[in-house]
Structure formats: structure tokens, C-alpha cells
Amino acid sequence: MQDTTQLNKSKLGTKQYWDDFYAVERKNFKANEEDTGECWFDDNDAEQKMVDFLSDNIEQYSIESGSSMIDLGTGNGHLLFELAENDFAGPMLGVDYSEESVQFANEIAQSRGLSSTITFEQADIFSDDWSPGEFDIVLDKGTLDAIALSGLQIGNKSVVECYSTVVEKLLKDGGVFLITSCNFTQEELTKIIETDNLKVWETVDYPVFEFGGVKGTPICTIAFVKGVL
Ligand SMILES: C[S@@+](CC[C@H](N)C(=O)[O-])C[C@H]1O[C@@H](n2cnc3c(N)ncnc32)[C@H](O)[C@@H]1O
């Protein structure tokens, strides 16, 4: 049977694409500080759903208003800014391998007076010498989707197969991993992420569409918990 967790390569899986993308967004922001760039999956209200999920589940597992958080492939950092504006006050780190993204997110943080609470760092999350420590909450909005389009391998494994090891390393025991994807179904995402130590806890609902007799959602958000289920 075909392995549907391996996607075809695309330019969206290259660092060059994201550097160029965020260079343009930085220019737009310089011209107009209201323009903080693309909010991925805005049509599906995904960012709001992720923020609401965490707000609605305060005191579940590691979720507290003071939880430490890391956002993988943070882009313009919008998700972290939104969380900070929704009373999450713990230390937040946004990481992205695009220097342009990190500079852009820092510029937005400065303009919003949030640079003391939210830090942005340039790193490839698969790099062996990147070890930012452990966090209560790990976030991903659209980043695994981009990673899956890179077609890259680490040793004899695809980066998609290596992804859950990265997430596990970054999570404290009892920590929560919240991910939104538009390229994978719930079943595929579960297959990619779940390990003996990282299990599905909850899924977030989206409107269901029916086409040609097949029902589905164009996007999914899943919360996983490390070590306790
Ligand atoms: C679809 S964008 C999503 C950006 C952001 N999460 C959002 O929702 O707006 C994917 C992001 O992942 C970043 N990225 C892709 N591969 C990465 C890697 N190996 N390490 C760090 N960041 C990566 C890209 O630079 C880009 O910012």
C-alpha cells in the first residue's frame, strides 16, 4: 500500500523559498506596520482554534498560563503573539531556520513591546547541535507540512520519520504537543507523531465537507501528551 505520509518534493520545502518569502513580508511590514504578513490557515480559523484549545484546557497536563512554549517553524511569530495577547505569560521561544523569518518576528515583537517575553532564534530543528531545553508546550502550525515537502533524509530516514523524535526531545514529561496540518489527515498525522511515549490526547473540530461521497476536513489539529497516557 502507498505510504501517504511521504509527500512529493516542492519549493515550499526549501529554506530559499522561506527566506525569499519572509524578505518580502519584512519589506511590506516596513512600509506598513499593520501588515504582519500571512497567517497560515486563517481561512479555517486554525490559529484561533489553537489558542482557544490551550485557553480552554488550562490546568490539564502541562497547560498553565505560565507554561513555557516553543513554536517550531514560527514564521512571523503570529501564533506566539496571539497567545501572549490571550494571557499566556510564560517564556516563549519561536524557532525557524529562515534568518529572514527570525528578523521579521523580532521586528514585530519590538513594535508590539513583546521582545522581553518572546524570543526568536534561528535554527534548523533537525540540527544535532541545537538543544534549547525542554518545554511545557510544543507548537507547530504548518511546519511539518513544509518539512514533508523537502524530501530530505537524515541517514536512511526521511525528515518526516525523524520529526517525532525532535518533538519528544523538546517536551517535558506530561508536556503537550499541539499541531495543525493541512497536508495530512488525522490518521496520517497520528501515524507520523505517535510513539510509545507520545500519545494522542484530543483533536480539535473543524467543519466537515462532503465531496463525491467522501467526508473530510481540509485541516486538522491534534494535541498529543508525552509520557502519561
Ligand atoms: C508554512 S510556514 C508556517 C509558519 C508559521 N508556523 C505560521 O503558522 O505562520 C512553515 C515554516 O517552517 C519553517 N521551517 C521549515 N523547515 C524548518 C526546519 N527544518 N527548521 C526550522 N524551521 C523550518 C519555514 O521557514 C517556515 O517559516
mmCIF file of N, CA and C and ligand atoms in Angstrom, residues 18 22 38 40 71-76 95-98 101 123-126 141-143 146-147, ligand 1:
data_model
loop_
_atom_site.group_PDB
_atom_site.id
_atom_site.type_symbol
_atom_site.label_atom_id
_atom_site.label_comp_id
_atom_site.label_asym_id
_atom_site.label_seq_id
_atom_site.Cartn_x
_atom_site.Cartn_y
_atom_site.Cartn_z
ATOM 1 N N TRP A 18 11.548 30.073 1.831
ATOM 2 C CA TRP A 18 11.078 30.797 3.027
ATOM 3 C C TRP A 18 11.873 32.073 3.251
ATOM 4 N N TYR A 22 9.877 35.560 3.460
ATOM 5 C CA TYR A 22 9.873 36.482 4.614
ATOM 6 C C TYR A 22 10.603 37.784 4.318
ATOM 7 N N GLU A 38 1.405 36.893 6.257
ATOM 8 C CA GLU A 38 0.495 35.743 6.081
ATOM 9 C C GLU A 38 0.234 35.031 7.409
ATOM 10 N N TRP A 40 -1.037 31.590 8.328
ATOM 11 C CA TRP A 40 -1.375 30.321 7.671
ATOM 12 C C TRP A 40 -2.643 29.711 8.258
ATOM 13 N N ASP A 71 7.597 27.325 19.574
ATOM 14 C CA ASP A 71 6.843 27.239 18.322
ATOM 15 C C ASP A 71 7.830 26.855 17.214
ATOM 16 N N LEU A 72 7.647 25.664 16.656
ATOM 17 C CA LEU A 72 8.574 25.153 15.628
ATOM 18 C C LEU A 72 8.210 25.733 14.261
ATOM 19 N N GLY A 73 9.187 26.328 13.596
ATOM 20 C CA GLY A 73 8.921 26.952 12.294
ATOM 21 C C GLY A 73 7.958 28.102 12.481
ATOM 22 N N THR A 74 8.383 29.076 13.280
ATOM 23 C CA THR A 74 7.457 30.108 13.783
ATOM 24 C C THR A 74 7.039 31.127 12.734
ATOM 25 N N GLY A 75 7.803 31.257 11.639
ATOM 26 C CA GLY A 75 7.423 32.209 10.582
ATOM 27 C C GLY A 75 7.435 33.637 11.092
ATOM 28 N N ASN A 76 6.274 34.303 11.063
ATOM 29 C CA ASN A 76 6.196 35.682 11.573
ATOM 30 C C ASN A 76 5.914 35.723 13.082
ATOM 31 N N VAL A 95 11.230 29.327 16.906
ATOM 32 C CA VAL A 95 12.435 28.921 16.178
ATOM 33 C C VAL A 95 12.102 28.733 14.707
ATOM 34 N N ASP A 96 13.033 29.175 13.862
ATOM 35 C CA ASP A 96 12.833 28.999 12.419
ATOM 36 C C ASP A 96 14.197 28.947 11.748
ATOM 37 N N TYR A 97 14.311 28.131 10.682
ATOM 38 C CA TYR A 97 15.617 28.065 10.026
ATOM 39 C C TYR A 97 15.853 29.217 9.069
ATOM 40 N N SER A 98 14.823 30.020 8.808
ATOM 41 C CA SER A 98 14.985 31.179 7.937
ATOM 42 C C SER A 98 15.394 32.402 8.757
ATOM 43 N N SER A 101 12.867 35.131 8.564
ATOM 44 C CA SER A 101 11.706 34.930 9.436
ATOM 45 C C SER A 101 12.016 35.436 10.846
ATOM 46 N N ALA A 123 17.362 28.417 13.852
ATOM 47 C CA ALA A 123 17.926 27.062 13.941
ATOM 48 C C ALA A 123 17.119 26.122 13.065
ATOM 49 N N ASP A 124 17.825 25.116 12.568
ATOM 50 C CA ASP A 124 17.144 24.006 11.897
ATOM 51 C C ASP A 124 16.775 23.018 13.000
ATOM 52 N N ILE A 125 15.501 22.693 13.121
ATOM 53 C CA ILE A 125 15.073 21.854 14.250
ATOM 54 C C ILE A 125 15.679 20.444 14.193
ATOM 55 N N PHE A 126 16.213 20.062 13.037
ATOM 56 C CA PHE A 126 16.818 18.730 12.932
ATOM 57 C C PHE A 126 18.320 18.751 13.224
ATOM 58 N N LYS A 141 2.359 24.977 13.571
ATOM 59 C CA LYS A 141 1.256 25.315 12.663
ATOM 60 C C LYS A 141 1.838 25.373 11.253
ATOM 61 N N GLY A 142 1.649 24.325 10.498
ATOM 62 C CA GLY A 142 2.079 24.301 9.096
ATOM 63 C C GLY A 142 3.529 23.927 8.859
ATOM 64 N N THR A 143 4.282 23.703 9.924
ATOM 65 C CA THR A 143 5.724 23.464 9.728
ATOM 66 C C THR A 143 6.014 22.035 9.287
ATOM 67 N N ALA A 146 5.464 21.852 5.671
ATOM 68 C CA ALA A 146 6.579 22.359 4.847
ATOM 69 C C ALA A 146 7.733 21.354 4.858
ATOM 70 N N ILE A 147 8.014 20.806 6.028
ATOM 71 C CA ILE A 147 9.116 19.830 6.162
ATOM 72 C C ILE A 147 8.877 18.627 5.250
HETATM 73 C C1 LIG B 1 4.017 27.064 6.339
HETATM 74 S S1 LIG B 1 5.200 28.029 7.199
HETATM 75 C C2 LIG B 1 4.374 28.196 8.761
HETATM 76 C C3 LIG B 1 4.886 29.362 9.554
HETATM 77 C C4 LIG B 1 4.179 29.601 10.886
HETATM 78 N N1 LIG B 1 4.173 28.427 11.730
HETATM 79 C C5 LIG B 1 2.771 30.089 10.663
HETATM 80 O O1 LIG B 1 1.807 29.391 11.013
HETATM 81 O O2 LIG B 1 2.605 31.192 10.119
HETATM 82 C C6 LIG B 1 6.500 26.825 7.577
HETATM 83 C C7 LIG B 1 7.656 27.413 8.376
HETATM 84 O O3 LIG B 1 8.543 26.343 8.752
HETATM 85 C C8 LIG B 1 9.879 26.801 8.660
HETATM 86 N N2 LIG B 1 10.740 25.593 8.573
HETATM 87 C C9 LIG B 1 10.694 24.620 7.624
HETATM 88 N N3 LIG B 1 11.602 23.656 7.865
HETATM 89 C C10 LIG B 1 12.231 24.008 9.021
HETATM 90 C C11 LIG B 1 13.267 23.410 9.785
HETATM 91 N N4 LIG B 1 13.842 22.264 9.413
HETATM 92 N N5 LIG B 1 13.670 24.032 10.920
HETATM 93 C C12 LIG B 1 13.098 25.218 11.299
HETATM 94 N N6 LIG B 1 12.120 25.833 10.605
HETATM 95 C C13 LIG B 1 11.681 25.248 9.475
HETATM 96 C C14 LIG B 1 9.856 27.716 7.434
HETATM 97 O O4 LIG B 1 10.938 28.609 7.383
HETATM 98 C C15 LIG B 1 8.502 28.432 7.621
HETATM 99 O O5 LIG B 1 8.629 29.592 8.394
#
